[in-house]
PDB file of C-alpha atoms and ligand atoms in Angstrom:
ATOM      1  CA  MET A   1       7.175  28.356  -4.891  1.00 59.00           C
ATOM      2  CA  THR A   2       5.432  25.027  -4.474  1.00 72.00           C
ATOM      3  CA  ASP A   3       7.136  21.853  -5.601  1.00 95.00           C
ATOM      4  CA  LEU A   4       4.535  19.192  -6.285  1.00 97.00           C
ATOM      5  CA  ALA A   5       4.902  15.484  -7.104  1.00 97.00           C
ATOM      6  CA  TRP A   6       2.583  12.511  -7.584  1.00 97.00           C
ATOM      7  CA  VAL A   7       2.588   9.560  -5.198  1.00 98.00           C
ATOM      8  CA  PHE A   8       0.775   6.322  -6.081  1.00 98.00           C
ATOM      9  CA  GLY A   9      -1.025   4.609  -3.193  1.00 97.00           C
ATOM     10  CA  TYR A  10      -2.122   0.981  -3.364  1.00 97.00           C
ATOM     11  CA  GLY A  11      -2.579   0.326   0.357  1.00 95.00           C
ATOM     12  CA  SER A  12      -2.874   2.497   3.423  1.00 93.00           C
ATOM     13  CA  LEU A  13      -2.284   5.619   1.332  1.00 95.00           C
ATOM     14  CA  ILE A  14      -5.731   5.022  -0.157  1.00 95.00           C
ATOM     15  CA  TRP A  15      -7.540   5.366   3.175  1.00 92.00           C
ATOM     16  CA  LYS A  16      -5.044   6.902   5.607  1.00 89.00           C
ATOM     17  CA  GLN A  17      -4.009  10.328   4.404  1.00 90.00           C
ATOM     18  CA  ASP A  18      -2.407  11.896   7.465  1.00 90.00           C
ATOM     19  CA  PHE A  19      -0.816  14.570   5.269  1.00 94.00           C
ATOM     20  CA  PRO A  20      -2.126  17.314   2.999  1.00 95.00           C
ATOM     21  CA  TYR A  21      -2.646  16.711  -0.699  1.00 97.00           C
ATOM     22  CA  VAL A  22      -3.730  18.880  -3.596  1.00 96.00           C
ATOM     23  CA  ARG A  23      -5.584  16.356  -5.749  1.00 96.00           C
ATOM     24  CA  ALA A  24      -6.520  12.673  -5.693  1.00 96.00           C
ATOM     25  CA  GLU A  25      -7.301  10.574  -8.773  1.00 96.00           C
ATOM     26  CA  THR A  26      -8.066   6.904  -9.322  1.00 96.00           C
ATOM     27  CA  ALA A  27      -5.061   5.503 -11.161  1.00 98.00           C
ATOM     28  CA  TYR A  28      -3.096   2.381 -11.970  1.00 98.00           C
ATOM     29  CA  ILE A  29       0.467   1.266 -12.473  1.00 98.00           C
ATOM     30  CA  GLU A  30       1.499  -1.503 -14.833  1.00 98.00           C
ATOM     31  CA  GLY A  31       3.507  -4.645 -14.142  1.00 98.00           C
ATOM     32  CA  TYR A  32       2.719  -4.963 -10.430  1.00 98.00           C
ATOM     33  CA  SER A  33       0.209  -6.645  -8.105  1.00 98.00           C
ATOM     34  CA  ARG A  34      -0.461  -5.901  -4.432  1.00 98.00           C
ATOM     35  CA  ARG A  35       0.190  -8.699  -1.954  1.00 98.00           C
ATOM     36  CA  LEU A  36       0.127  -9.036   1.851  1.00 98.00           C
ATOM     37  CA  TRP A  37       3.710 -10.234   1.757  1.00 98.00           C
ATOM     38  CA  GLN A  38       5.498  -7.555   3.770  1.00 97.00           C
ATOM     39  CA  GLY A  39       6.081  -8.039   7.486  1.00 97.00           C
ATOM     40  CA  SER A  40       5.042  -5.255   9.845  1.00 96.00           C
ATOM     41  CA  HIS A  41       7.136  -4.950  12.987  1.00 95.00           C
ATOM     42  CA  ASP A  42       5.637  -1.617  13.957  1.00 92.00           C
ATOM     43  CA  HIS A  43       2.210  -0.524  12.655  1.00 93.00           C
ATOM     44  CA  ARG A  44       0.390  -3.888  12.601  1.00 96.00           C
ATOM     45  CA  GLY A  45       2.660  -6.234  14.507  1.00 96.00           C
ATOM     46  CA  THR A  46       5.790  -6.452  16.592  1.00 96.00           C
ATOM     47  CA  PRO A  47       9.335  -7.676  15.901  1.00 94.00           C
ATOM     48  CA  THR A  48       8.474 -11.029  17.521  1.00 96.00           C
ATOM     49  CA  ASP A  49       4.956 -11.299  16.039  1.00 96.00           C
ATOM     50  CA  PRO A  50       5.023  -9.398  12.757  1.00 97.00           C
ATOM     51  CA  GLY A  51       1.798  -8.629  10.976  1.00 98.00           C
ATOM     52  CA  ARG A  52       1.267  -8.793   7.223  1.00 98.00           C
ATOM     53  CA  VAL A  53       0.936  -5.587   5.228  1.00 97.00           C
ATOM     54  CA  LEU A  54       0.982  -4.793   1.555  1.00 97.00           C
ATOM     55  CA  THR A  55       3.785  -4.539  -0.870  1.00 97.00           C
ATOM     56  CA  LEU A  56       3.963  -4.625  -4.646  1.00 98.00           C
ATOM     57  CA  ILE A  57       5.370  -7.608  -6.469  1.00 97.00           C
ATOM     58  CA  GLU A  58       6.407  -7.675 -10.094  1.00 97.00           C
ATOM     59  CA  ALA A  59       3.608  -9.096 -12.243  1.00 97.00           C
ATOM     60  CA  PRO A  60       4.192  -8.634 -15.961  1.00 98.00           C
ATOM     61  CA  GLY A  61       0.983  -7.801 -17.825  1.00 98.00           C
ATOM     62  CA  GLU A  62      -0.961  -6.943 -14.649  1.00 97.00           C
ATOM     63  CA  ARG A  63      -2.317  -3.582 -13.561  1.00 97.00           C
ATOM     64  CA  CYS A  64      -2.531  -2.486  -9.930  1.00 98.00           C
ATOM     65  CA  PHE A  65      -5.283   0.078  -9.341  1.00 98.00           C
ATOM     66  CA  GLY A  66      -5.146   2.596  -6.520  1.00 98.00           C
ATOM     67  CA  ARG A  67      -5.063   6.355  -5.919  1.00 97.00           C
ATOM     68  CA  ALA A  68      -2.661   8.967  -7.228  1.00 98.00           C
ATOM     69  CA  LEU A  69      -2.170  11.873  -4.831  1.00 97.00           C
ATOM     70  CA  LEU A  70      -0.564  15.165  -5.793  1.00 98.00           C
ATOM     71  CA  VAL A  71       1.520  16.304  -2.821  1.00 97.00           C
ATOM     72  CA  GLU A  72       4.167  18.802  -1.804  1.00 97.00           C
ATOM     73  CA  ARG A  73       7.569  17.124  -2.011  1.00 95.00           C
ATOM     74  CA  GLU A  74       8.083  17.577   1.726  1.00 94.00           C
ATOM     75  CA  VAL A  75       5.300  14.988   2.257  1.00 95.00           C
ATOM     76  CA  PHE A  76       7.806  12.308   1.173  1.00 95.00           C
ATOM     77  CA  GLU A  77       9.832  12.931   4.328  1.00 94.00           C
ATOM     78  CA  HIS A  78       6.719  12.189   6.394  1.00 93.00           C
ATOM     79  CA  LEU A  79       6.006   9.035   4.345  1.00 93.00           C
ATOM     80  CA  ASP A  80       9.638   7.870   4.514  1.00 92.00           C
ATOM     81  CA  HIS A  81       9.291   7.914   8.304  1.00 90.00           C
ATOM     82  CA  ARG A  82       5.778   6.430   8.397  1.00 87.00           C
ATOM     83  CA  GLU A  83       6.773   3.579   6.074  1.00 82.00           C
ATOM     84  CA  LYS A  84      10.280   2.979   7.404  1.00 85.00           C
ATOM     85  CA  ASN A  85       9.878  -0.779   8.000  1.00 86.00           C
ATOM     86  CA  GLY A  86      11.437  -1.967   4.739  1.00 92.00           C
ATOM     87  CA  TYR A  87       9.799   0.287   2.176  1.00 95.00           C
ATOM     88  CA  GLU A  88      11.692   2.342  -0.364  1.00 95.00           C
ATOM     89  CA  ARG A  89      10.668   4.983  -2.844  1.00 96.00           C
ATOM     90  CA  HIS A  90      10.333   3.641  -6.360  1.00 96.00           C
ATOM     91  CA  GLU A  91       9.746   5.636  -9.558  1.00 97.00           C
ATOM     92  CA  VAL A  92       6.718   4.584 -11.609  1.00 98.00           C
ATOM     93  CA  ALA A  93       4.534   5.743 -14.467  1.00 98.00           C
ATOM     94  CA  ILE A  94       1.088   6.486 -13.006  1.00 98.00           C
ATOM     95  CA  HIS A  95      -1.808   6.153 -15.426  1.00 98.00           C
ATOM     96  CA  GLN A  96      -4.868   8.330 -14.821  1.00 97.00           C
ATOM     97  CA  ALA A  97      -7.955   9.074 -16.925  1.00 94.00           C
ATOM     98  CA  ALA A  98      -6.360  12.341 -18.080  1.00 93.00           C
ATOM     99  CA  GLY A  99      -3.051  10.709 -19.076  1.00 97.00           C
ATOM    100  CA  SER A 100       0.155   9.376 -17.561  1.00 98.00           C
ATOM    101  CA  VAL A 101       2.477  11.106 -15.135  1.00 97.00           C
ATOM    102  CA  ALA A 102       5.776  10.196 -13.519  1.00 98.00           C
ATOM    103  CA  GLY A 103       5.557   9.600  -9.784  1.00 97.00           C
ATOM    104  CA  ILE A 104       6.705   7.714  -6.722  1.00 97.00           C
ATOM    105  CA  THR A 105       5.351   4.639  -5.001  1.00 97.00           C
ATOM    106  CA  TYR A 106       6.609   2.826  -1.916  1.00 96.00           C
ATOM    107  CA  LEU A 107       7.448  -0.858  -2.061  1.00 96.00           C
ATOM    108  CA  GLY A 108       9.155  -3.439   0.104  1.00 96.00           C
ATOM    109  CA  SER A 109      11.321  -5.513  -2.224  1.00 96.00           C
ATOM    110  CA  PRO A 110      12.000  -9.224  -1.594  1.00 96.00           C
ATOM    111  CA  ALA A 111      15.499  -8.179  -0.454  1.00 96.00           C
ATOM    112  CA  ASN A 112      14.299  -6.123   2.529  1.00 96.00           C
ATOM    113  CA  PRO A 113      14.654  -7.810   5.951  1.00 94.00           C
ATOM    114  CA  ALA A 114      10.937  -7.488   6.769  1.00 95.00           C
ATOM    115  CA  PHE A 115       9.780  -9.224   3.580  1.00 97.00           C
ATOM    116  CA  LEU A 116       7.792 -12.404   4.303  1.00 97.00           C
ATOM    117  CA  GLY A 117       6.646 -13.537   0.878  1.00 98.00           C
ATOM    118  CA  ASP A 118       3.875 -16.015   0.169  1.00 98.00           C
ATOM    119  CA  ALA A 119       2.498 -18.643   2.552  1.00 98.00           C
ATOM    120  CA  PRO A 120      -0.498 -21.006   2.620  1.00 98.00           C
ATOM    121  CA  LEU A 121      -3.790 -19.107   2.906  1.00 98.00           C
ATOM    122  CA  ASP A 122      -4.599 -20.572   6.348  1.00 98.00           C
ATOM    123  CA  ALA A 123      -1.212 -19.429   7.666  1.00 98.00           C
ATOM    124  CA  ILE A 124      -1.644 -15.912   6.272  1.00 98.00           C
ATOM    125  CA  VAL A 125      -5.113 -15.629   7.831  1.00 98.00           C
ATOM    126  CA  ALA A 126      -3.893 -16.928  11.196  1.00 98.00           C
ATOM    127  CA  GLN A 127      -0.956 -14.511  11.209  1.00 98.00           C
ATOM    128  CA  ILE A 128      -3.208 -11.533  10.428  1.00 98.00           C
ATOM    129  CA  LYS A 129      -5.736 -12.564  13.099  1.00 98.00           C
ATOM    130  CA  GLY A 130      -2.979 -12.795  15.699  1.00 97.00           C
ATOM    131  CA  SER A 131      -1.146  -9.527  14.991  1.00 98.00           C
ATOM    132  CA  VAL A 132      -1.526  -6.108  16.583  1.00 98.00           C
ATOM    133  CA  GLY A 133       0.830  -3.129  16.397  1.00 97.00           C
ATOM    134  CA  GLU A 134       1.072   0.525  17.333  1.00 96.00           C
ATOM    135  CA  SER A 135      -1.484   1.513  14.646  1.00 94.00           C
ATOM    136  CA  GLY A 136      -4.015  -1.175  15.578  1.00 97.00           C
ATOM    137  CA  SER A 137      -4.940  -4.693  14.601  1.00 98.00           C
ATOM    138  CA  ASN A 138      -3.797  -6.353  11.410  1.00 98.00           C
ATOM    139  CA  VAL A 139      -7.406  -7.445  10.798  1.00 98.00           C
ATOM    140  CA  ASP A 140      -8.577  -3.811  10.791  1.00 98.00           C
ATOM    141  CA  TYR A 141      -5.783  -2.905   8.350  1.00 97.00           C
ATOM    142  CA  VAL A 142      -6.976  -5.498   5.828  1.00 98.00           C
ATOM    143  CA  LEU A 143     -10.671  -4.732   6.272  1.00 97.00           C
ATOM    144  CA  GLU A 144     -10.137  -0.935   5.991  1.00 96.00           C
ATOM    145  CA  LEU A 145      -8.384  -1.421   2.707  1.00 96.00           C
ATOM    146  CA  HIS A 146     -10.957  -3.917   1.467  1.00 97.00           C
ATOM    147  CA  ARG A 147     -13.719  -1.369   2.235  1.00 96.00           C
ATOM    148  CA  ALA A 148     -11.803   1.466   0.562  1.00 96.00           C
ATOM    149  CA  LEU A 149     -11.191  -0.604  -2.590  1.00 97.00           C
ATOM    150  CA  ALA A 150     -14.880  -1.536  -2.758  1.00 96.00           C
ATOM    151  CA  GLU A 151     -15.832   2.166  -2.544  1.00 96.00           C
ATOM    152  CA  LEU A 152     -13.511   2.876  -5.460  1.00 95.00           C
ATOM    153  CA  GLU A 153     -14.896  -0.186  -7.321  1.00 96.00           C
ATOM    154  CA  ILE A 154     -11.401  -1.692  -7.487  1.00 96.00           C
ATOM    155  CA  GLU A 155     -11.382  -5.497  -7.582  1.00 95.00           C
ATOM    156  CA  ASP A 156      -8.522  -7.392  -5.961  1.00 96.00           C
ATOM    157  CA  PRO A 157      -8.994 -11.178  -5.646  1.00 96.00           C
ATOM    158  CA  HIS A 158      -5.964 -11.660  -3.325  1.00 96.00           C
ATOM    159  CA  LEU A 159      -7.245  -9.129  -0.817  1.00 97.00           C
ATOM    160  CA  ALA A 160     -10.898 -10.177  -1.188  1.00 97.00           C
ATOM    161  CA  THR A 161     -10.064 -13.835  -0.494  1.00 97.00           C
ATOM    162  CA  ILE A 162      -8.212 -12.971   2.701  1.00 98.00           C
ATOM    163  CA  ALA A 163     -10.706 -10.308   3.841  1.00 98.00           C
ATOM    164  CA  ALA A 164     -13.540 -12.844   3.506  1.00 98.00           C
ATOM    165  CA  ARG A 165     -11.748 -15.062   6.042  1.00 98.00           C
ATOM    166  CA  LEU A 166     -11.451 -12.225   8.580  1.00 98.00           C
ATOM    167  CA  VAL A 167     -15.074 -11.162   9.026  1.00 91.00           C
TER     168      VAL A 167
HETATM  169  C1  LIG B   1       0.544   2.570  -0.216  1.00 92.53           C
HETATM  170  O1  LIG B   1      -0.546   2.676   0.248  1.00 92.53           O
HETATM  171  O2  LIG B   1       0.745   2.801  -1.380  1.00 92.53           O
HETATM  172  C2  LIG B   1       1.685   2.178   0.613  1.00 92.53           C
HETATM  173  C3  LIG B   1       1.834   0.866   0.912  1.00 92.53           C
HETATM  174  C4  LIG B   1       2.909   0.491   1.658  1.00 92.53           C
HETATM  175  C5  LIG B   1       3.820   1.428   2.112  1.00 92.53           C
HETATM  176  C6  LIG B   1       3.640   2.745   1.783  1.00 92.53           C
HETATM  177  C7  LIG B   1       2.567   3.125   1.034  1.00 92.53           C
END
Protein backbone atom coordinates (compact mmCIF):
# COMPACT_ATOMS: atom_id res chain seq x y z
CA MET A 1 0.00 0.00 0.00
CA THR A 2 1.33 3.44 -0.85
CA ASP A 3 1.61 6.07 1.84
CA LEU A 4 1.57 9.51 0.27
CA ALA A 5 2.15 12.96 1.78
CA TRP A 6 2.44 16.53 0.50
CA VAL A 7 5.69 18.48 0.74
CA PHE A 8 5.76 22.24 0.10
CA GLY A 9 8.81 23.52 -1.79
CA TYR A 10 9.78 27.19 -1.82
CA GLY A 11 13.40 26.84 -2.93
CA SER A 12 15.46 24.08 -4.48
CA LEU A 13 12.50 21.69 -4.27
CA ILE A 14 10.88 23.79 -7.01
CA TRP A 15 13.63 23.09 -9.55
CA LYS A 16 15.67 20.19 -8.18
CA GLN A 17 13.49 17.12 -7.84
CA ASP A 18 15.99 14.29 -7.45
CA PHE A 19 13.22 12.02 -6.17
CA PRO A 20 9.99 10.64 -7.60
CA TYR A 21 6.70 12.44 -7.08
CA VAL A 22 3.11 11.69 -8.01
CA ARG A 23 1.76 15.19 -8.59
CA ALA A 24 2.97 18.79 -8.50
CA GLU A 25 0.75 21.83 -7.98
CA THR A 26 1.42 25.54 -7.60
CA ALA A 27 0.59 26.36 -3.99
CA TYR A 28 1.18 28.77 -1.14
CA ILE A 29 1.56 28.76 2.61
CA GLU A 30 0.46 31.61 4.85
CA GLY A 31 2.46 33.58 7.40
CA TYR A 32 5.91 33.03 5.90
CA SER A 33 8.34 34.68 3.46
CA ARG A 34 11.40 33.15 1.80
CA ARG A 35 14.76 34.73 2.58
CA LEU A 36 18.40 33.93 1.74
CA TRP A 37 19.19 33.87 5.43
CA GLN A 38 20.36 30.29 5.94
CA GLY A 39 24.05 29.45 5.77
CA SER A 40 25.14 26.59 3.52
CA HIS A 41 28.21 24.72 4.68
CA ASP A 42 27.76 21.92 2.17
CA HIS A 43 25.73 22.44 -1.03
CA ARG A 44 26.62 26.07 -1.83
CA GLY A 45 29.50 26.88 0.48
CA THR A 46 31.91 25.45 2.99
CA PRO A 47 32.15 25.60 6.80
CA THR A 48 34.72 28.42 6.50
CA ASP A 49 32.98 30.24 3.62
CA PRO A 50 29.28 29.47 3.93
CA GLY A 51 26.95 30.35 1.11
CA ARG A 52 23.45 31.77 1.51
CA VAL A 53 20.44 29.58 0.81
CA LEU A 54 16.76 29.93 1.49
CA THR A 55 14.78 29.50 4.60
CA LEU A 56 11.32 30.63 5.65
CA ILE A 57 10.85 33.39 8.18
CA GLU A 58 7.64 34.17 9.99
CA ALA A 59 5.79 36.99 8.24
CA PRO A 60 2.25 37.47 9.51
CA GLY A 61 -0.18 38.31 6.71
CA GLU A 62 2.22 37.24 3.94
CA ARG A 63 1.88 34.34 1.53
CA CYS A 64 4.84 32.36 0.21
CA PHE A 65 4.14 30.78 -3.18
CA GLY A 66 5.90 27.64 -4.36
CA ARG A 67 5.16 24.06 -5.42
CA ALA A 68 3.34 21.32 -3.56
CA LEU A 69 4.61 17.84 -4.41
CA LEU A 70 2.78 14.64 -3.56
CA VAL A 71 5.40 12.07 -2.59
CA GLU A 72 5.81 8.66 -1.00
CA ARG A 73 6.64 9.13 2.68
CA GLU A 74 10.02 7.46 2.19
CA VAL A 75 11.06 10.53 0.14
CA PHE A 76 11.31 12.45 3.45
CA GLU A 77 14.28 10.30 4.46
CA HIS A 78 16.06 11.38 1.27
CA LEU A 79 15.17 15.04 1.90
CA ASP A 80 16.20 14.86 5.57
CA HIS A 81 19.65 13.82 4.37
CA ARG A 82 19.81 16.27 1.45
CA GLU A 83 18.77 19.19 3.67
CA LYS A 84 20.67 18.20 6.81
CA ASN A 85 22.48 21.54 7.29
CA GLY A 86 20.07 23.05 9.81
CA TYR A 87 16.69 22.31 8.26
CA GLU A 88 13.86 20.59 10.07
CA ARG A 89 10.50 19.28 8.98
CA HIS A 90 7.67 21.62 9.83
CA GLU A 91 3.92 20.96 9.48
CA VAL A 92 2.00 23.49 7.39
CA ALA A 93 -1.34 24.00 5.69
CA ILE A 94 -0.68 24.02 1.93
CA HIS A 95 -3.18 25.97 -0.14
CA GLN A 96 -3.77 24.83 -3.72
CA ALA A 97 -6.38 25.78 -6.33
CA ALA A 98 -8.39 22.67 -5.43
CA GLY A 99 -8.32 23.35 -1.67
CA SER A 100 -6.04 23.06 1.34
CA VAL A 101 -4.09 20.04 2.50
CA ALA A 102 -1.85 19.31 5.46
CA GLY A 103 1.80 18.82 4.56
CA ILE A 104 5.44 19.25 5.43
CA THR A 105 7.94 21.95 4.59
CA TYR A 106 11.60 22.27 5.54
CA LEU A 107 12.86 25.35 7.33
CA GLY A 108 15.99 26.48 9.12
CA SER A 109 14.83 28.32 12.23
CA PRO A 110 16.79 31.25 13.70
CA ALA A 111 17.93 28.84 16.44
CA ASN A 112 19.83 26.51 14.09
CA PRO A 113 23.64 26.91 14.09
CA ALA A 114 23.81 27.59 10.33
CA PHE A 115 21.31 30.46 10.44
CA LEU A 116 22.84 33.75 9.25
CA GLY A 117 19.91 36.15 9.26
CA ASP A 118 19.76 39.48 7.48
CA ALA A 119 22.71 41.60 6.34
CA PRO A 120 23.22 44.68 4.14
CA LEU A 121 22.40 43.95 0.49
CA ASP A 122 26.00 44.53 -0.67
CA ALA A 123 27.26 42.01 1.90
CA ILE A 124 24.68 39.40 0.89
CA VAL A 125 25.59 39.81 -2.79
CA ALA A 126 29.32 39.60 -2.08
CA GLN A 127 28.86 36.47 0.03
CA ILE A 128 26.81 34.75 -2.69
CA LYS A 129 29.33 35.72 -5.39
CA GLY A 130 32.17 34.27 -3.34
CA SER A 131 30.61 30.94 -2.33
CA VAL A 132 30.85 27.52 -3.95
CA GLY A 133 29.94 24.13 -2.49
CA GLU A 134 29.56 20.49 -3.44
CA SER A 135 26.40 21.22 -5.48
CA GLY A 136 27.87 24.19 -7.36
CA SER A 137 28.08 27.94 -7.07
CA ASN A 138 25.84 30.00 -4.83
CA VAL A 139 25.19 32.33 -7.78
CA ASP A 140 23.77 29.45 -9.84
CA TYR A 141 21.54 28.44 -6.90
CA VAL A 142 19.95 31.90 -6.76
CA LEU A 143 19.62 32.28 -10.53
CA GLU A 144 18.11 28.78 -10.97
CA LEU A 145 15.45 29.61 -8.44
CA HIS A 146 14.84 33.05 -9.91
CA ARG A 147 14.31 31.43 -13.35
CA ALA A 148 12.02 28.75 -11.92
CA LEU A 149 9.89 31.34 -10.08
CA ALA A 150 9.59 33.42 -13.25
CA GLU A 151 8.37 30.34 -15.17
CA LEU A 152 5.71 29.80 -12.52
CA GLU A 153 4.88 33.55 -12.58
CA ILE A 154 5.70 33.82 -8.87
CA GLU A 155 6.94 37.26 -7.82
CA ASP A 156 9.47 37.56 -5.01
CA PRO A 157 11.02 41.02 -4.53
CA HIS A 158 13.74 39.79 -2.09
CA LEU A 159 15.02 37.20 -4.53
CA ALA A 160 14.57 39.44 -7.59
CA THR A 161 16.60 42.25 -6.01
CA ILE A 162 19.50 39.94 -5.23
CA ALA A 163 19.31 38.02 -8.53
CA ALA A 164 19.52 41.32 -10.44
CA ARG A 165 22.88 41.99 -8.75
CA LEU A 166 24.28 38.59 -9.80
CA VAL A 167 23.86 38.69 -13.58
C1 LIG B 1 12.49 23.97 -0.47
O1 LIG B 1 12.74 24.09 -1.62
O2 LIG B 1 11.35 24.04 -0.07
C2 LIG B 1 13.54 23.71 0.52
C3 LIG B 1 14.30 24.75 0.94
C4 LIG B 1 15.26 24.52 1.87
C5 LIG B 1 15.47 23.25 2.37
C6 LIG B 1 14.68 22.22 1.93
C7 LIG B 1 13.72 22.45 1.00
